[in-house]
Short mmCIF file of C-alpha atoms in Angstrom, two decimals:
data_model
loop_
_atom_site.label_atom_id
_atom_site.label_comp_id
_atom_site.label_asym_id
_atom_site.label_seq_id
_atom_site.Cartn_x
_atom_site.Cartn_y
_atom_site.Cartn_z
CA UNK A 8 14.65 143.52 32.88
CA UNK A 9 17.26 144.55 30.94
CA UNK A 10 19.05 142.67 29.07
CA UNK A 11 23.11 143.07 27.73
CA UNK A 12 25.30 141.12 25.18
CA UNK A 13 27.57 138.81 26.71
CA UNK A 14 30.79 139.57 24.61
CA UNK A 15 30.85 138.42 21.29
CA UNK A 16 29.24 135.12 22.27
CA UNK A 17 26.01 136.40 20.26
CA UNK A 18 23.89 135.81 23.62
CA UNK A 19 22.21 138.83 25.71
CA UNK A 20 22.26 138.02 29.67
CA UNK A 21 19.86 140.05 32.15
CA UNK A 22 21.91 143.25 33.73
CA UNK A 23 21.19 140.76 37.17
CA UNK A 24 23.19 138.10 38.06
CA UNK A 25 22.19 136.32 41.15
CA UNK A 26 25.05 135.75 43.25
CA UNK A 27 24.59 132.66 45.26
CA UNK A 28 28.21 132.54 47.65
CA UNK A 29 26.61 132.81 50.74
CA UNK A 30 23.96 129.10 50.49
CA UNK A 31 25.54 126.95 52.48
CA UNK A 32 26.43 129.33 54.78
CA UNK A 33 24.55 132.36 55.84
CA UNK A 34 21.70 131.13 54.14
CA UNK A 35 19.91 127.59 54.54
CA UNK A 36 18.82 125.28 51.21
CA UNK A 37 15.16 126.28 51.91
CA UNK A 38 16.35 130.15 52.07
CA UNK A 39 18.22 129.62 49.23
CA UNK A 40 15.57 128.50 47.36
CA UNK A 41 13.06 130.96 47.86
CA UNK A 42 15.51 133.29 46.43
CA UNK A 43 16.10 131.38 43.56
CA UNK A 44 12.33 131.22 42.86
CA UNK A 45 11.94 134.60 43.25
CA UNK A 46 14.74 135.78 40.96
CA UNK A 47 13.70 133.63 37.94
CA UNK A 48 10.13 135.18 38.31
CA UNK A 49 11.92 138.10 38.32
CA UNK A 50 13.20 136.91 35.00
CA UNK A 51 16.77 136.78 36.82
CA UNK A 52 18.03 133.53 34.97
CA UNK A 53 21.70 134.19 35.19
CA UNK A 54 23.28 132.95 38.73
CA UNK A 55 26.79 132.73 39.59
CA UNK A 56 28.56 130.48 41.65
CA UNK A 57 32.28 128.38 42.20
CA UNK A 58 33.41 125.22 43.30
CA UNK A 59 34.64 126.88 46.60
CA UNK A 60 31.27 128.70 47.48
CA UNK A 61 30.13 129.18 49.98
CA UNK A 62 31.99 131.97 51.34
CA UNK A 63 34.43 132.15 53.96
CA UNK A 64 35.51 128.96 52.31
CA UNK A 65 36.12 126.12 54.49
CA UNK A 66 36.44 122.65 54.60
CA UNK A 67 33.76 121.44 55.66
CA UNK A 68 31.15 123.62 53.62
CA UNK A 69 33.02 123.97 49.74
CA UNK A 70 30.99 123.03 47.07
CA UNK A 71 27.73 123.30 49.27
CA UNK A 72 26.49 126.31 46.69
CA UNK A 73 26.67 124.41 44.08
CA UNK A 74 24.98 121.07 45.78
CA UNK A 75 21.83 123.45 46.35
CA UNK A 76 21.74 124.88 43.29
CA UNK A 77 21.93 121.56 42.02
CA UNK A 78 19.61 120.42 44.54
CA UNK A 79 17.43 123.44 42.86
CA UNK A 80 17.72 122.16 39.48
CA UNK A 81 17.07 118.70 40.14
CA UNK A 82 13.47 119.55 41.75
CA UNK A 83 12.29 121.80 39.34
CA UNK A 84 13.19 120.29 36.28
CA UNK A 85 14.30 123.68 34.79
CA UNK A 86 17.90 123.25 33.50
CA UNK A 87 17.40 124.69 30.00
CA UNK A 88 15.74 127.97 31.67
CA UNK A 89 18.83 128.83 33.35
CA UNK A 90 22.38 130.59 32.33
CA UNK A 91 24.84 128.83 34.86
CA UNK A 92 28.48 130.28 35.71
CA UNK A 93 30.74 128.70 37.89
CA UNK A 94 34.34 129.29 38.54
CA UNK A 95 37.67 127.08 39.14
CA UNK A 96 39.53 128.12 42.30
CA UNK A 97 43.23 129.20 41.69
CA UNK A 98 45.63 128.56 44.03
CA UNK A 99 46.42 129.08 47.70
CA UNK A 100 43.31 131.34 48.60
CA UNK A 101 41.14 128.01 47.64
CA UNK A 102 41.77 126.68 50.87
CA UNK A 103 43.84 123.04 51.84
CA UNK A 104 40.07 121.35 50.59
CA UNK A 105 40.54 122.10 47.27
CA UNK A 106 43.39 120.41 45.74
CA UNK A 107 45.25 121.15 48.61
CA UNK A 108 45.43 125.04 47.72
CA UNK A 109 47.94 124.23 44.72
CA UNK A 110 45.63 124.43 41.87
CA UNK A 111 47.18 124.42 38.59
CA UNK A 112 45.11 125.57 35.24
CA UNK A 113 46.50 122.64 33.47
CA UNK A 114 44.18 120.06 31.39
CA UNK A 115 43.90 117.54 34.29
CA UNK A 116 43.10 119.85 37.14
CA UNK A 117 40.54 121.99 34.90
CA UNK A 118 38.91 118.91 33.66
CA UNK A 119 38.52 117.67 37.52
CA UNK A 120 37.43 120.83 38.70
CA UNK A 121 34.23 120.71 36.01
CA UNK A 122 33.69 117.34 36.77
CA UNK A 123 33.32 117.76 40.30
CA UNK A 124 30.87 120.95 39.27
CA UNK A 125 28.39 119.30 37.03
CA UNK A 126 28.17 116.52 39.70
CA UNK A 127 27.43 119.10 41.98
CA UNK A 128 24.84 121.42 40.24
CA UNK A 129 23.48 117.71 38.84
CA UNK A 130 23.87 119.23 35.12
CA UNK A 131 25.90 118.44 32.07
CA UNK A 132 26.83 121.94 30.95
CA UNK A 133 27.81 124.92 32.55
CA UNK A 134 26.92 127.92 30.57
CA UNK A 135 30.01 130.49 31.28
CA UNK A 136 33.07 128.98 33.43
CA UNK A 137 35.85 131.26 35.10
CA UNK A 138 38.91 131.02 36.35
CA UNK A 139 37.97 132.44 39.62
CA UNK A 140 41.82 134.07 40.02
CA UNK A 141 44.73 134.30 38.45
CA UNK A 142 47.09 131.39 38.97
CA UNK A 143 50.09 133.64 39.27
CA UNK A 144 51.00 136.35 41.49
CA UNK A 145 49.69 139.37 40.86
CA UNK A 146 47.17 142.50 41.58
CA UNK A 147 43.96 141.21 43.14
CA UNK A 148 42.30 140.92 46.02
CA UNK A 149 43.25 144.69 47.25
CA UNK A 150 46.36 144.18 46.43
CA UNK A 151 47.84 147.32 44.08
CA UNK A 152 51.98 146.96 43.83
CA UNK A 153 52.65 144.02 41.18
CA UNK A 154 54.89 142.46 44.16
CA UNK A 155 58.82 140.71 44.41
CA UNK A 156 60.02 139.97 41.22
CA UNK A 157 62.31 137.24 42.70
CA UNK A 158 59.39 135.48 44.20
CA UNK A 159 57.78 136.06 41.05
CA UNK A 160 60.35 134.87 39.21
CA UNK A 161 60.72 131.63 41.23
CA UNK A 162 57.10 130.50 40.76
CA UNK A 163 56.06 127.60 37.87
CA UNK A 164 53.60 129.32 36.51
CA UNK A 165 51.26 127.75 33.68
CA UNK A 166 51.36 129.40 30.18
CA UNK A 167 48.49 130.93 29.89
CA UNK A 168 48.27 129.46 26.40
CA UNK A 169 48.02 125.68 27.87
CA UNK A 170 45.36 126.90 29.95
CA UNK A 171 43.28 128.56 27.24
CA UNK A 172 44.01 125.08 24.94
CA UNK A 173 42.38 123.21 28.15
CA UNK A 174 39.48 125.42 28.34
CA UNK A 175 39.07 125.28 24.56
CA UNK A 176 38.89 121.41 24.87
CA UNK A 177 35.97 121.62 27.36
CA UNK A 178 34.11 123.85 24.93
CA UNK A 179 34.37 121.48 22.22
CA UNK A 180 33.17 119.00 24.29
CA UNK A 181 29.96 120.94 25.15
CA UNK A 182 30.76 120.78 29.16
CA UNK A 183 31.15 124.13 29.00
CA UNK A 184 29.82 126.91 26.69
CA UNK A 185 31.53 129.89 27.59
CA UNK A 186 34.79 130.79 29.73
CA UNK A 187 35.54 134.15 31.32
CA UNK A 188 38.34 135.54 33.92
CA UNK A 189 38.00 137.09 37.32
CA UNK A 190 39.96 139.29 39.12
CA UNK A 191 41.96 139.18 36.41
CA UNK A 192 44.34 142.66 35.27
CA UNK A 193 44.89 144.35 32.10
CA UNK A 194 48.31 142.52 31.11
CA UNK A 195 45.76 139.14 31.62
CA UNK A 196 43.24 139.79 29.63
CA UNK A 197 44.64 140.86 26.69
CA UNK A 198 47.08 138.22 26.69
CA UNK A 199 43.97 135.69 26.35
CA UNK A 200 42.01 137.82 23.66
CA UNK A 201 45.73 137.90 21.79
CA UNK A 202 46.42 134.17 22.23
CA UNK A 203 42.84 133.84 21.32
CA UNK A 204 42.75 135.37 18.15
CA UNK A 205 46.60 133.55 17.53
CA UNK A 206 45.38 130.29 18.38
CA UNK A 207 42.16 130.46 16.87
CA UNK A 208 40.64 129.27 20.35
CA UNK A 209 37.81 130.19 22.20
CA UNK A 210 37.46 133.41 23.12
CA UNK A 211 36.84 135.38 26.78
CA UNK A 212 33.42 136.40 26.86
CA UNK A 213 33.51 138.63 30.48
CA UNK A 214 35.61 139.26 33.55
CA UNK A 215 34.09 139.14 36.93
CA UNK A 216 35.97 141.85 38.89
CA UNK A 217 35.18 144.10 42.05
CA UNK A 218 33.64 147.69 41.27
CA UNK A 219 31.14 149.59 43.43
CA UNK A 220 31.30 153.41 44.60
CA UNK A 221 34.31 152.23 46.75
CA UNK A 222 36.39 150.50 44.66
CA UNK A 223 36.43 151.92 40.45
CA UNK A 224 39.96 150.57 39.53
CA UNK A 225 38.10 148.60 36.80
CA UNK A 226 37.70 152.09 34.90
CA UNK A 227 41.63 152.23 34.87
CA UNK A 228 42.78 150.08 31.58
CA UNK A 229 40.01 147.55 31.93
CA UNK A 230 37.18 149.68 30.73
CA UNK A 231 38.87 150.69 27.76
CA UNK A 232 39.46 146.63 27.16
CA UNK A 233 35.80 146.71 27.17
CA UNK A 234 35.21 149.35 24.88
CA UNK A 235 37.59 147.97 22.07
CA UNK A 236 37.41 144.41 22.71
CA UNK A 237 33.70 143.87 23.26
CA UNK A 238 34.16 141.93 26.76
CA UNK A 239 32.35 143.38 29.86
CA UNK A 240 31.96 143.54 33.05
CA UNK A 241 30.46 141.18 35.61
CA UNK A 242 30.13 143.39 39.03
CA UNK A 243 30.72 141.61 41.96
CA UNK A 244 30.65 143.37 45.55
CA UNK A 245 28.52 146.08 44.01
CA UNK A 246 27.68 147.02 47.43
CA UNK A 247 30.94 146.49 48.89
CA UNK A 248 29.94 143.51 51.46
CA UNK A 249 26.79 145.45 52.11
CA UNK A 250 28.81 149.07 53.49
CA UNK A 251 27.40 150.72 50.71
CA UNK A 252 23.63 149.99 52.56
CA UNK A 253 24.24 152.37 55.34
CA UNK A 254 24.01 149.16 57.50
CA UNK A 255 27.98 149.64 59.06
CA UNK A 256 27.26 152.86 59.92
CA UNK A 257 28.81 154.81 62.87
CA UNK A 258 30.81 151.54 63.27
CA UNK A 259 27.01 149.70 63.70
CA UNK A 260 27.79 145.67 63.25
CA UNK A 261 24.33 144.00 63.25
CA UNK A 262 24.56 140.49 64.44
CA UNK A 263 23.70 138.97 61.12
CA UNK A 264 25.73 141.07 58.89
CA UNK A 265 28.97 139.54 56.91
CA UNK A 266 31.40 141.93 58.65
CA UNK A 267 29.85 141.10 62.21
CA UNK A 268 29.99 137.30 61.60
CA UNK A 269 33.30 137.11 59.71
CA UNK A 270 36.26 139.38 60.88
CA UNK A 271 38.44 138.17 57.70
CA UNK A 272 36.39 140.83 55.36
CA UNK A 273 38.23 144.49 56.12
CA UNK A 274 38.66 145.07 52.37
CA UNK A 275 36.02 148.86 53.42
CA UNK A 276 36.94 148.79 56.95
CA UNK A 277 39.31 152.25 56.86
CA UNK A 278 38.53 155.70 57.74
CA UNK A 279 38.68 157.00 54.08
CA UNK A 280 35.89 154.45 52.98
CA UNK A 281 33.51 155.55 56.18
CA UNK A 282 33.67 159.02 55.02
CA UNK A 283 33.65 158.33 51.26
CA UNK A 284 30.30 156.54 51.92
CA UNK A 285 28.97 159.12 54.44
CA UNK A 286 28.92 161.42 51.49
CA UNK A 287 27.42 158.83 49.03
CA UNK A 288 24.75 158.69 51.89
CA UNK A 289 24.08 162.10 52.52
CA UNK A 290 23.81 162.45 48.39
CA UNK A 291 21.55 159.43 48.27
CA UNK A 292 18.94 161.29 50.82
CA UNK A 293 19.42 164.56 48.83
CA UNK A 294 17.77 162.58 46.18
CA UNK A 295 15.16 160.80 47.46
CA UNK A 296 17.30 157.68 47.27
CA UNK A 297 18.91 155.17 49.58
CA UNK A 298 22.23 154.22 49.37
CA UNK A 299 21.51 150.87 48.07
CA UNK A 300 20.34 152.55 45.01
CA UNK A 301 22.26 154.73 44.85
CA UNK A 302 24.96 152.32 44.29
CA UNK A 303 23.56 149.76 42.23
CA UNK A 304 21.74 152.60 39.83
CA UNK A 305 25.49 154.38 39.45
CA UNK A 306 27.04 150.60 38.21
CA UNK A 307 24.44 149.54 35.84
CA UNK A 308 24.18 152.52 34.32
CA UNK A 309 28.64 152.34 33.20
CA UNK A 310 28.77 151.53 29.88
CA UNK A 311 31.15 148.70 30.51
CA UNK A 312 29.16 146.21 32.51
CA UNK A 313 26.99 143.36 31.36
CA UNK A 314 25.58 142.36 34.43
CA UNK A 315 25.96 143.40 38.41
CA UNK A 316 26.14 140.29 40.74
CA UNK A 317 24.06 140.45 43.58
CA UNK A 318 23.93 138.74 46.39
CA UNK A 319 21.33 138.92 49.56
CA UNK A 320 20.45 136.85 52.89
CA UNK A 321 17.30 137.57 53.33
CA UNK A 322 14.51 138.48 50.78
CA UNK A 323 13.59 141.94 51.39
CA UNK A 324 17.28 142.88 50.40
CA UNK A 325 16.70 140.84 47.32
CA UNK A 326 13.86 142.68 46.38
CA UNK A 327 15.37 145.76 47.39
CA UNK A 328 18.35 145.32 45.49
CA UNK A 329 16.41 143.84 42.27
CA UNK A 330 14.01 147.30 42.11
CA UNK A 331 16.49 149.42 42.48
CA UNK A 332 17.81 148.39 38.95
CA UNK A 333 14.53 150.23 37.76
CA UNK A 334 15.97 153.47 38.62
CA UNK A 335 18.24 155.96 36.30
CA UNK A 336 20.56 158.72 37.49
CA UNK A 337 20.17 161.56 35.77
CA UNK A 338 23.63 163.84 34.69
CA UNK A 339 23.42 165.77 37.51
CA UNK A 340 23.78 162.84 40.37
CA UNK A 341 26.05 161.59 38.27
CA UNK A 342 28.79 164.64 38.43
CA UNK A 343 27.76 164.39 42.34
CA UNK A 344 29.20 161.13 42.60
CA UNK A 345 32.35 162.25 40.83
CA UNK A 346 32.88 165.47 42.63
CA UNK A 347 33.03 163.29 45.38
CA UNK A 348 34.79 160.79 43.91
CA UNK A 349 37.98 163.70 43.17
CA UNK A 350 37.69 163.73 46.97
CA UNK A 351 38.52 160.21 47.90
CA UNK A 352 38.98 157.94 44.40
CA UNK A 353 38.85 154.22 45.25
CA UNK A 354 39.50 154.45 48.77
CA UNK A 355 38.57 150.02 49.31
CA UNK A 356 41.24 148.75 45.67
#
């Protein structure tokens, strides 16, 4: 295993994270926990989660990831062995459970939020805590115009400075360790490194952002945040809800795959992504490879990222996904990947 620094928090982190969003959902507590034994043999410590896991969020299942992880914890006795992150759901795309989809990154909502957590994962520290999206309107989600600026305009947004004061707080009160964005732009990060730095508060240690073969927008501005402000990348939908496994092939839905069970996920569902992944297929083979790794080799191997999240529902893609971090791409695969990439760049944003 690998291991990467996690900012400039002084702490290295394996280049795994386990992503945990589907327990509670496609996968039971005693599923869940075999993977969770299995990574941490592995020597994959570092799992990810949120207060509105599992996903699709709903009602009646948010907060269920982190009950079994805490349900984990609580059996095993292992707390100290583990690096913890957990997120605060911003508004609207929460869902009407969680603070009625209003969520605010003020003091008292960020302080409820963490309670809630830590009562959850049956801890009294979380190790790296995220604000899982930007509270204002912006670029995320697949969405690429900045949007109305009267709407925009009209919205009472929270200075981003109260929110960093609130997070600092929570540090200093050792509930939480580290804190980290997601989904977050350029204009958003480096408005928390500068208020940071002019505050003299905590600083951002990562930001947890899509990037797989389908979707490299993180190498436009963000990257070069990385570069000169030490902060990487946490990967999430490396394999881009699991097209980039060949599985959704020739419009294939197996019965227990995400896009099957849950129609809300088209983020890769367009022509330009089917044939942009054909090719990373038919490269793959060329090398002996499969997809898979393929495109979890290409993302650890960015000199941006600090860890790839992945996420499985059954153990032989764990495993699968977990060896393929053993494999390096030489130069020559790699220009591959970008001649095709000229072809179709970022076809799933």
């Amino acid at each position: 295993m690998k291991f990467n620094p996690l900012g400039q928090s002084g702490l290295q982190v394996p280049e795994i994270c386990l992503g945990t969003m589907t327990f509670g959902e496609q996968n039971s507590q005693s599923e869940a926990f075999e993977q969770l034994k299995y990574a941490l043999d592995q020597g994959l410590y570092f799992w990810d989660t949120a207060e509105m896991y599992p996903v699709p969020p709903k009602p009646e299942t948010q907060g269920s990831t982190e009950i079994i992880i805490g349900n984990w914890i609580a059996q095993n006795g292992n707390r100290d062995q583990l690096f913890l992150a957990s997120k605060i759901a911003g508004p609207q795309q929460g869902g009407s459970s969680i603070r009625d989809g209003h969520t605010r990154f003020i003091e008292q909502e960020i302080s409820s939020a963490i309670d809630s957590s830590l009562n959850r994962l049956q801890t009294d520290y979380i190790d790296l805590y995220q604000l899982h999206w930007p509270q204002r309107p912006t670029n995320f989600f697949g969405a690429l115009g900045y949007g109305n600026q009267q709407a925009i305009q009209s919205i009472d947004i929270t200075p981003l400075e109260e929110t960093l004061t609130a997070l600092a707080k929570e540090v200093s009160k050792g509930r939480i360790r580290h804190i980290g964005l997601s989904n977050e732009t350029p204009w958003g990060t480096m408005k928390f490194i500068q208020l940071a730095e002019k505050m003299g508060l905590e600083k951002i240690v990562s930001v947890q952002n899509p990037y797989n073969l389908l979707n490299r927008t993180y190498e436009i501005g963000m990257s070069e945040i990385a570069q000169h402000e030490g902060i990487g990348l946490l990967a999430y939908s490396p394999l881009a809800f699991g097209y980039l496994t060949g599985k959704y092939k020739n419009g294939a839905r197996p019965k227990d795959g995400r896009i099957t069970l849950f129609s809300r996920f088209t983020r890769y569902s367009n022509p330009e992504s089917e044939w942009a992944t054909e090719q990373y297929a038919v490269l793959a083979e060329k090398h002996g490879l499969s997809l898979a790794q393929l495109a979890l080799a290409f993302i650890k191997q960015q000199f941006f990222v600090t860890s790839t999240i992945i996420g499985a529902t059954n153990m032989q893609q764990l495993k699968e996904n977990i060896s393929a971090f053993e494999i390096d791409l030489s130069e020559d695969i790699l220009q591959e990947i970008e001649a095709i990439h000229r072809q179709q760049p970022n076809p799933a944003p």
